[in-house]
């Protein structure tokens, strides 16, 4: 019987060795996020049906209630989900190889590369770095602390390729790398010249479009309703519960909205993120980009909240530099209305000390809404 083996091991060469051993046994891997508390790890391996677990010391223990994987299954990745319970996304050896080759061909990957891994391997962005290095037999360095000194030391050691989340890119100097892949659901603006904005999901095994252009082997289309759909060999087989949302022709509806102009994909955001306020549609990202132009603002997230007058109110959570005075609501609205329609200007702002995010930079919406801070409306 082919089993799912939970790999509760820190990212590194030992992780890669164990991955190879598991695959040689025709089993599949469930990488475990090392930042999860013990109880959450137990819940995850139980929910996703792992039959074995390997800990950092290499000990392999049998688990109750595990169930087998299908022939060809290679990995199960728990979605990072900002709300609700994670789903197990099942990728096969075929989908992994298709993804690695598609991205590697666009980047011109070879054995001469030196990848720096700094994202959690429990998520597709971090795992993809390990899999590219494995496929092309290129050098791999791993760091656990994403600080400038660690980046600089890796560059001195020869690292020239890197994957990052947008929030990390904003505070790090990565100009010495040949290419830096930057993940994110929405199109990223003002990137450094060596950075590549990637579009993809756990279900696509990472990026299927670089700087808006589909990778070889990936088909991307936008429906009449504006939803992005993807088809290609890099798509997952199914979810761990057996459901397969792809249609009969192999198209997968991403839940993202966007448009394709002259062959270049622009992602507006998640379908559920679109704010309908007083009958007008507002994309949070364009409001966030406008607010971030204010000198005092270091970070910002815009979300719609229920409102008796507007149906949904445009609301902004803002972090201010320590030495600066927080802008009042009127000032902020005037700033936004200089570049956007007046209905895009937030009706409420919350001054907070932090914005809760996942390891991949996604906002934890439920936690954000529950944050208390200085409120203006």
Tab-separated table of N, CA and C in Angstrom, residues 10-11 35 116-120 141-154 162 164 168 171-172:
chain	number	residue	atom	x	y	z
A	10	UNK	N	13.041	20.083	9.700
A	10	UNK	CA	13.409	21.429	9.281
A	10	UNK	C	13.917	21.424	7.836
A	11	UNK	N	13.679	22.503	7.092
A	11	UNK	CA	14.201	22.586	5.719
A	11	UNK	C	15.718	22.477	5.708
A	35	UNK	N	6.644	25.821	12.171
A	35	UNK	CA	6.195	26.829	13.133
A	35	UNK	C	4.882	26.455	13.810
A	116	UNK	N	18.918	29.813	-3.220
A	116	UNK	CA	18.826	30.093	-1.793
A	116	UNK	C	17.387	29.836	-1.347
A	117	UNK	N	17.209	28.918	-0.409
A	117	UNK	CA	15.884	28.572	0.099
A	117	UNK	C	15.653	29.282	1.427
A	118	UNK	N	14.571	30.050	1.497
A	118	UNK	CA	14.283	30.768	2.741
A	118	UNK	C	12.798	30.757	3.081
A	119	UNK	N	11.957	30.150	2.226
A	119	UNK	CA	10.525	30.045	2.485
A	119	UNK	C	10.199	28.668	3.051
A	120	UNK	N	9.134	28.541	3.817
A	120	UNK	CA	8.775	27.237	4.396
A	120	UNK	C	8.506	26.190	3.309
A	141	UNK	N	21.420	26.344	-0.887
A	141	UNK	CA	21.705	26.826	0.462
A	141	UNK	C	20.379	27.122	1.148
A	142	UNK	N	20.336	26.920	2.450
A	142	UNK	CA	19.108	27.101	3.212
A	142	UNK	C	19.372	28.031	4.389
A	143	UNK	N	18.507	29.022	4.569
A	143	UNK	CA	18.604	29.896	5.741
A	143	UNK	C	17.257	29.896	6.464
A	144	UNK	N	17.315	30.047	7.780
A	144	UNK	CA	16.090	30.050	8.572
A	144	UNK	C	15.680	31.452	9.002
A	145	UNK	N	16.659	32.367	9.038
A	145	UNK	CA	16.364	33.749	9.428
A	145	UNK	C	16.498	34.650	8.212
A	146	UNK	N	15.403	35.271	7.833
A	146	UNK	CA	15.380	36.083	6.622
A	146	UNK	C	15.840	37.503	6.956
A	147	UNK	N	17.142	37.634	7.186
A	147	UNK	CA	17.739	38.919	7.510
A	147	UNK	C	18.754	39.291	6.431
A	148	UNK	N	19.061	40.575	6.338
A	148	UNK	CA	19.972	41.037	5.300
A	148	UNK	C	21.340	40.383	5.418
A	149	UNK	N	21.812	40.178	6.637
A	149	UNK	CA	23.126	39.563	6.812
A	149	UNK	C	23.156	38.147	6.251
A	150	UNK	N	22.058	37.387	6.436
A	150	UNK	CA	21.991	36.023	5.902
A	150	UNK	C	21.957	36.042	4.374
A	151	UNK	N	21.216	37.000	3.817
A	151	UNK	CA	21.163	37.154	2.359
A	151	UNK	C	22.555	37.471	1.817
A	152	UNK	N	23.242	38.412	2.449
A	152	UNK	CA	24.573	38.818	1.987
A	152	UNK	C	25.567	37.664	2.060
A	153	UNK	N	25.500	36.873	3.131
A	153	UNK	CA	26.406	35.725	3.261
A	153	UNK	C	26.140	34.691	2.180
A	154	UNK	N	24.855	34.486	1.842
A	154	UNK	CA	24.512	33.527	0.789
A	154	UNK	C	25.034	34.001	-0.557
A	162	UNK	N	16.557	33.067	-6.094
A	162	UNK	CA	15.859	33.205	-4.828
A	162	UNK	C	14.369	33.350	-5.067
A	164	UNK	N	10.928	34.856	-2.967
A	164	UNK	CA	10.543	35.662	-1.822
A	164	UNK	C	9.063	36.003	-1.873
A	168	UNK	N	8.772	40.588	2.217
A	168	UNK	CA	10.211	40.454	2.455
A	168	UNK	C	11.008	41.271	1.443
A	171	UNK	N	11.872	44.938	2.284
A	171	UNK	CA	12.847	45.318	3.307
A	171	UNK	C	14.244	44.759	3.081
A	172	UNK	N	14.435	44.008	1.996
A	172	UNK	CA	15.733	43.383	1.754
A	172	UNK	C	16.355	43.880	0.453
